PDB file of C-alpha atoms in Angstrom:
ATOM      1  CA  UNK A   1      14.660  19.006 -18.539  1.00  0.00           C
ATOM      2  CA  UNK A   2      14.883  19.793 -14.918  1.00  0.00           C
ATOM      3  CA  UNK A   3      15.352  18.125 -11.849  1.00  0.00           C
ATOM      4  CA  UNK A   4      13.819  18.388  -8.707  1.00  0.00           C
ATOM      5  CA  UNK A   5      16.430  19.185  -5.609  1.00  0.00           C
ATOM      6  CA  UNK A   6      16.859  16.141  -3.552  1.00  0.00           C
ATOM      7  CA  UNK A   7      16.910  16.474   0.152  1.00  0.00           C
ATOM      8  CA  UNK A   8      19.564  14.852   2.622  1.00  0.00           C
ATOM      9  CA  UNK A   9      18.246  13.769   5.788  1.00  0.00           C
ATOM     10  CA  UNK A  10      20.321  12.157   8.690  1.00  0.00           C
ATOM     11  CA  UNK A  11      19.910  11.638  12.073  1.00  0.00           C
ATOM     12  CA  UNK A  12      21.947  10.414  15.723  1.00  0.00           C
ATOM     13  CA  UNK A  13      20.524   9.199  18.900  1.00  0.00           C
ATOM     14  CA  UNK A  14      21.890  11.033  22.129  1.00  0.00           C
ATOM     15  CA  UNK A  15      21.359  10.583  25.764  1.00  0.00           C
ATOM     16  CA  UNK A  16      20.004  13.062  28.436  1.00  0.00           C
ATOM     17  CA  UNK A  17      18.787  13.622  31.861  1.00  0.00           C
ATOM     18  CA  UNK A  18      15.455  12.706  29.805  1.00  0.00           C
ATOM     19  CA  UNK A  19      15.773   9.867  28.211  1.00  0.00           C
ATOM     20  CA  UNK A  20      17.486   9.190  24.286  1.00  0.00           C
ATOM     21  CA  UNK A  21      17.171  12.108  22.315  1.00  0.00           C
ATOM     22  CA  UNK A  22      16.639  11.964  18.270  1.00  0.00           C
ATOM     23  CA  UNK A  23      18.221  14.722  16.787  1.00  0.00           C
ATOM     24  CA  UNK A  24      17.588  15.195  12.338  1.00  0.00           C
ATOM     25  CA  UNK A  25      18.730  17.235  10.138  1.00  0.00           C
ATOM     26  CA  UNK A  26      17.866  18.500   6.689  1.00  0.00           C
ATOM     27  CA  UNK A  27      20.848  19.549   4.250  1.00  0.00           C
ATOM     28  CA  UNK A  28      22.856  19.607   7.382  1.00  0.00           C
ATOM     29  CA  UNK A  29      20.675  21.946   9.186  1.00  0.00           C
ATOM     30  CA  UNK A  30      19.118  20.511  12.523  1.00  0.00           C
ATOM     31  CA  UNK A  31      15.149  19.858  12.235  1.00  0.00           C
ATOM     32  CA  UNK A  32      13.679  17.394  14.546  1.00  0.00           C
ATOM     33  CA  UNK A  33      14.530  17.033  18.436  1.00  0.00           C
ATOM     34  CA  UNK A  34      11.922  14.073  19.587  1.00  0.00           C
ATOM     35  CA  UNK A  35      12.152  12.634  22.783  1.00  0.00           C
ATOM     36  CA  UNK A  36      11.496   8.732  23.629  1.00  0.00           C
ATOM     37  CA  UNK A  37       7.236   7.676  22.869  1.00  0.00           C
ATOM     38  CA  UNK A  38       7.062  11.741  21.874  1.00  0.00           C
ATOM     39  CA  UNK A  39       3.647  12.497  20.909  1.00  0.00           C
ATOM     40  CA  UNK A  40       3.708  13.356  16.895  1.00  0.00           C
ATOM     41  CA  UNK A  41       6.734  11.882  16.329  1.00  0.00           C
ATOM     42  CA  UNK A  42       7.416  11.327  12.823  1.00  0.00           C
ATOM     43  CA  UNK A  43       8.179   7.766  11.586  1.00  0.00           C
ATOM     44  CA  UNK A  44      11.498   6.283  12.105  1.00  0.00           C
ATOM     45  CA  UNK A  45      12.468   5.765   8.455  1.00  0.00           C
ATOM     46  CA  UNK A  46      11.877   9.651   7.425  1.00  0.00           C
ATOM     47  CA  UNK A  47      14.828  10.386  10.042  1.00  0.00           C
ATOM     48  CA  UNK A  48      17.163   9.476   6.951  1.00  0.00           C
ATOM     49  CA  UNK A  49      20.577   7.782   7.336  1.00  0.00           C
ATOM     50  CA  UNK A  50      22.289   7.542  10.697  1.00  0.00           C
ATOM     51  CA  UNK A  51      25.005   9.472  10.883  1.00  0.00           C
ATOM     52  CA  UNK A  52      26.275  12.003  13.678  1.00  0.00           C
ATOM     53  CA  UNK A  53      28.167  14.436  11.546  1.00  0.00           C
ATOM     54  CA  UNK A  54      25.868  17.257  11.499  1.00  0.00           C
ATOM     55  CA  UNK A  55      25.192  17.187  14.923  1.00  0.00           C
ATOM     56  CA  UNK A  56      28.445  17.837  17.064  1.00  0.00           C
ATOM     57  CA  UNK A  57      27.155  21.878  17.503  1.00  0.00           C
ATOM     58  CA  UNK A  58      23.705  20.584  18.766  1.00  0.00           C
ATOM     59  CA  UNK A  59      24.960  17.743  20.837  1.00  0.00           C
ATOM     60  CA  UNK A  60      27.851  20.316  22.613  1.00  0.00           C
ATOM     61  CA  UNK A  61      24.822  22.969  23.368  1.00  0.00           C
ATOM     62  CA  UNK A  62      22.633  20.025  24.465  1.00  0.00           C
ATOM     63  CA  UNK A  63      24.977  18.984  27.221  1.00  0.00           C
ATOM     64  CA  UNK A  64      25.529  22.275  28.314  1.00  0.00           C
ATOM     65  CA  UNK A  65      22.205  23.519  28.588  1.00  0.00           C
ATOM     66  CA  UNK A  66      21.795  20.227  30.597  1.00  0.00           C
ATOM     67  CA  UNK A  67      24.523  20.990  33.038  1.00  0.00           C
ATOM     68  CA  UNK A  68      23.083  24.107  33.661  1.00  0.00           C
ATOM     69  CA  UNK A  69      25.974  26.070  31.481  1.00  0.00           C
ATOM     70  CA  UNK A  70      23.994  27.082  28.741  1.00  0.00           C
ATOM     71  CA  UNK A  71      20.092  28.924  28.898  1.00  0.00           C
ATOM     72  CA  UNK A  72      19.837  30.551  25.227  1.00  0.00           C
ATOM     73  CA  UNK A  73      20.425  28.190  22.384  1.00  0.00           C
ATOM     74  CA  UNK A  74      22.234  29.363  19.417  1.00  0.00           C
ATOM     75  CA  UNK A  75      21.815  26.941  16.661  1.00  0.00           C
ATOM     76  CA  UNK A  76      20.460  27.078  12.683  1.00  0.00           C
ATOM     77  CA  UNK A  77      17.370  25.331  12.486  1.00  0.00           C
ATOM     78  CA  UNK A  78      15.019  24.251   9.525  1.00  0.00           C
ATOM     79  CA  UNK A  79      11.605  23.985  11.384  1.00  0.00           C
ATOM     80  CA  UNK A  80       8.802  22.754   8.548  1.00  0.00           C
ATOM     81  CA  UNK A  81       5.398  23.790   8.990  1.00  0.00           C
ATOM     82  CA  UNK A  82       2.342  25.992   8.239  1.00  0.00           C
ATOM     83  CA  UNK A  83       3.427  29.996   8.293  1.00  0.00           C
ATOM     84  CA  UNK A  84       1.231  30.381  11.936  1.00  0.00           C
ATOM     85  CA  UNK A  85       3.085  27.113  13.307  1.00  0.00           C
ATOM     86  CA  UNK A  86       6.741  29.141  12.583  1.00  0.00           C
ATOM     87  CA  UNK A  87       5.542  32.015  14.048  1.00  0.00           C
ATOM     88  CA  UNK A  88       4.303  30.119  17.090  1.00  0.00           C
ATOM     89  CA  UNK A  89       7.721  28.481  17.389  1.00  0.00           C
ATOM     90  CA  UNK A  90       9.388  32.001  16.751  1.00  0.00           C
ATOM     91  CA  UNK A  91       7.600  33.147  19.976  1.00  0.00           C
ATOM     92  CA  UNK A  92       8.939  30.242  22.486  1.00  0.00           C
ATOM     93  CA  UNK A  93      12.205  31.092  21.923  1.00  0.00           C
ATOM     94  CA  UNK A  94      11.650  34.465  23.165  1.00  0.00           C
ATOM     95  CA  UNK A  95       9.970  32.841  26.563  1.00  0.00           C
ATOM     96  CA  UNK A  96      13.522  33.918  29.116  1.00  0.00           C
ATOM     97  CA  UNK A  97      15.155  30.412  30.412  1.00  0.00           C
ATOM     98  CA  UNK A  98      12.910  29.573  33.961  1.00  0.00           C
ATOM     99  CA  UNK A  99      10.294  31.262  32.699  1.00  0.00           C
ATOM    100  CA  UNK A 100       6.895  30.018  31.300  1.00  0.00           C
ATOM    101  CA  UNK A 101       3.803  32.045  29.281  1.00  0.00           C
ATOM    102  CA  UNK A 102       0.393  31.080  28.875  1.00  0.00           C
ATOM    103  CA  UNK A 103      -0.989  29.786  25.603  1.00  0.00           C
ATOM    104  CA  UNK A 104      -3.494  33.008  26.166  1.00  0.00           C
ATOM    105  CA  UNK A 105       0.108  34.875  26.257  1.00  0.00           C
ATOM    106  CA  UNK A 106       1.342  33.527  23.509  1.00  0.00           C
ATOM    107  CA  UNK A 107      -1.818  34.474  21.534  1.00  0.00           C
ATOM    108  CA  UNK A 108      -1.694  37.639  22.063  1.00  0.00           C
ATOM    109  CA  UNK A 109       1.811  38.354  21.373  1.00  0.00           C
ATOM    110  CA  UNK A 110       1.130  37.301  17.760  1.00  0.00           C
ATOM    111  CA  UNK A 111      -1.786  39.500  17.493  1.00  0.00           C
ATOM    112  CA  UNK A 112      -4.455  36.763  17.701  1.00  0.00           C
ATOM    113  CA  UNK A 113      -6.180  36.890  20.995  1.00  0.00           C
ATOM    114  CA  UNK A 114      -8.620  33.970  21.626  1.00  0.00           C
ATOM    115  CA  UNK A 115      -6.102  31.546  19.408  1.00  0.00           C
ATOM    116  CA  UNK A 116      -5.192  29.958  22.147  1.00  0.00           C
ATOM    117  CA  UNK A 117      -6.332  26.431  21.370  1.00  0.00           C
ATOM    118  CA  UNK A 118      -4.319  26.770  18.341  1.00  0.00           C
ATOM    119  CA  UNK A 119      -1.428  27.926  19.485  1.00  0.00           C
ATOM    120  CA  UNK A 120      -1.499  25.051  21.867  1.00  0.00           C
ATOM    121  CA  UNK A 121      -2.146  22.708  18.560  1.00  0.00           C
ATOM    122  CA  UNK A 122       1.246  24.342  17.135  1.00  0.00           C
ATOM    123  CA  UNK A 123       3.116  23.995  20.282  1.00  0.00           C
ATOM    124  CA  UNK A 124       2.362  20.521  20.034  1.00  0.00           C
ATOM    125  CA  UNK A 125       3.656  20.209  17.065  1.00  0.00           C
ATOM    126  CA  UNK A 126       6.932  21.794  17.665  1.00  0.00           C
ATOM    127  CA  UNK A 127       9.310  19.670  15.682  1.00  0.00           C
ATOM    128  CA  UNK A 128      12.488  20.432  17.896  1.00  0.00           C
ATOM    129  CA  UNK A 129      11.952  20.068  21.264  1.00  0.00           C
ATOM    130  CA  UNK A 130      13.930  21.877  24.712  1.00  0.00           C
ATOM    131  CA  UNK A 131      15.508  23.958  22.149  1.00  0.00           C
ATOM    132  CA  UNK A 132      12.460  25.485  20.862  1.00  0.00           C
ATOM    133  CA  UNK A 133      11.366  25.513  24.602  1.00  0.00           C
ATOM    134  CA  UNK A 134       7.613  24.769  23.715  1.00  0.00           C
ATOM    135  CA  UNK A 135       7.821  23.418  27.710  1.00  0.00           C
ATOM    136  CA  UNK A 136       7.543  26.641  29.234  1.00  0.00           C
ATOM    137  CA  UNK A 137       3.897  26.855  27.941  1.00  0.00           C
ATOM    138  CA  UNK A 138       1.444  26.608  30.362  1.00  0.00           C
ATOM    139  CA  UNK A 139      -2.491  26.462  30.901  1.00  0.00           C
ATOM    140  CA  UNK A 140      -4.345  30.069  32.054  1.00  0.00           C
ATOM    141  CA  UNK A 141      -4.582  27.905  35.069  1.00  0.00           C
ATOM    142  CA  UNK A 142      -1.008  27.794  35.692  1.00  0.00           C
ATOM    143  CA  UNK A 143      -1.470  24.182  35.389  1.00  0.00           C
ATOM    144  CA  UNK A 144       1.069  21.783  33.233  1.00  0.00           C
ATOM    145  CA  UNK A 145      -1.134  21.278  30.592  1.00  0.00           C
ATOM    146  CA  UNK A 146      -0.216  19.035  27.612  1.00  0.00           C
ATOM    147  CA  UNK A 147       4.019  18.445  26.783  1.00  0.00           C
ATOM    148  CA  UNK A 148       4.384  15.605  23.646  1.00  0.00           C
ATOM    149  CA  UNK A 149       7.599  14.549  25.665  1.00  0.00           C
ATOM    150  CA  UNK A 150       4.613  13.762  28.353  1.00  0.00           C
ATOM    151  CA  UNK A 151       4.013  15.995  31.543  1.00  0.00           C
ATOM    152  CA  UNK A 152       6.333  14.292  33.605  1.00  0.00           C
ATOM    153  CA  UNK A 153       9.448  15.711  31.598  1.00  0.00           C
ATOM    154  CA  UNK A 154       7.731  19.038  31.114  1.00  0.00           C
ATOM    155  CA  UNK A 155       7.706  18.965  34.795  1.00  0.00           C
ATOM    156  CA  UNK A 156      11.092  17.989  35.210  1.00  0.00           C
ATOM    157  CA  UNK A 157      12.661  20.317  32.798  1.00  0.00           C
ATOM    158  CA  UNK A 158      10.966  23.618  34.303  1.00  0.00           C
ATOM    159  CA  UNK A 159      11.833  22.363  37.821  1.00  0.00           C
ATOM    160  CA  UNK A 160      15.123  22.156  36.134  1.00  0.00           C
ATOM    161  CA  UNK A 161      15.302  25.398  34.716  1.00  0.00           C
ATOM    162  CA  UNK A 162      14.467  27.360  38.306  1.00  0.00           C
ATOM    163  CA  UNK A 163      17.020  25.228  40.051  1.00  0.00           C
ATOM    164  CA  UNK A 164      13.916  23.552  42.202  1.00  0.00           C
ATOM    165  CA  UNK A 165      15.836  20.311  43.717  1.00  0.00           C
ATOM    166  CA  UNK A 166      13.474  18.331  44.326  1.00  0.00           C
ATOM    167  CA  UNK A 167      11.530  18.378  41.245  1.00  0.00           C
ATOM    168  CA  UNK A 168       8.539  19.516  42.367  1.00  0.00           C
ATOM    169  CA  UNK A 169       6.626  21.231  40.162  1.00  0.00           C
ATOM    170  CA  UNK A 170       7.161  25.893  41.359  1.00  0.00           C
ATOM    171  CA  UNK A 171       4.341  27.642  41.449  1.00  0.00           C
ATOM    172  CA  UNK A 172       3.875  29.717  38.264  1.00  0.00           C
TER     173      UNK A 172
END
């Protein structure tokens, strides 16, 4: 007989500059970042038991991006979704810290030109937010277009990134 591998899923609540932060993990490994009324946010009860063991690493980098000490992330993560979502995800990371890309950009860096409305539906669905910066996408326009953490923190945390005081939103 066999058995099937069970999974271990906790999760911790956290504060920022933008509200409580959920942070999940899988077997350990961190997999969810959602943000407070977070567009796609999974259900409460599949963030497992609470429990902030696995999340010391992630809550240290966290603060220190947020006092400006940190700009490139350096954490394990267990991102679930469709093979073109990952490699959608793969490409924010690699969008420099202050710096934003269109979805048109991001498109064509995986090969797909005129994908852009999906890439947009997979940087929506970005399961760990800030860290997988899927805020530094922007419309062709330059315009803040969609953010699941809402426009007014995607606004925030690019105005953040460039150093803008005031939070008004640079001009891409």
């Amino acid at each position: 007989m066999t058995t099937t591998p069970t999974t271990t899923r906790q999760h911790t609540v956290i504060d920022s500059p933008y509200g409580a932060l959920t942070l999940v993990a899988t077997d350990g490994v961190l997999s969810g970042l959602y943000m407070t009324g977070q567009r796609h946010r999974p259900p409460e009860e599949t963030f497992g038991v609470s429990d902030a063991g696995p999340f010391d690493e992630a809550a240290r980098q966290l603060d220190a991006y947020f006092a400006g000490e940190l700009r490139e992330f350096g954490l394990p993560l267990e991102l679930a979704g469709t093979p073109f979502q990952r490699s959608v995800w793969a490409e924010l990371v690699r969008i420099p810290y202050g710096e934003t890309r269109t979805y048109g950009e991001l498109a064509d860096r995986l090969g797909k030109p005129g994908a852009s409305r999906a890439v947009g539906l997979a940087n929506g669905k970005n399961p760990v937010g800030i860290i997988v910066p899927c805020h530094r996408v922007i419309g062709a326009s330059g315009s803040l277009t969609g953010y699941g953490g809402g426009l007014d923190r995607k606004q925030r945390l690019l105005a953040f990134e460039r150093g803008t005081e005031d939070g008004a939103p640079a001009l891409f």
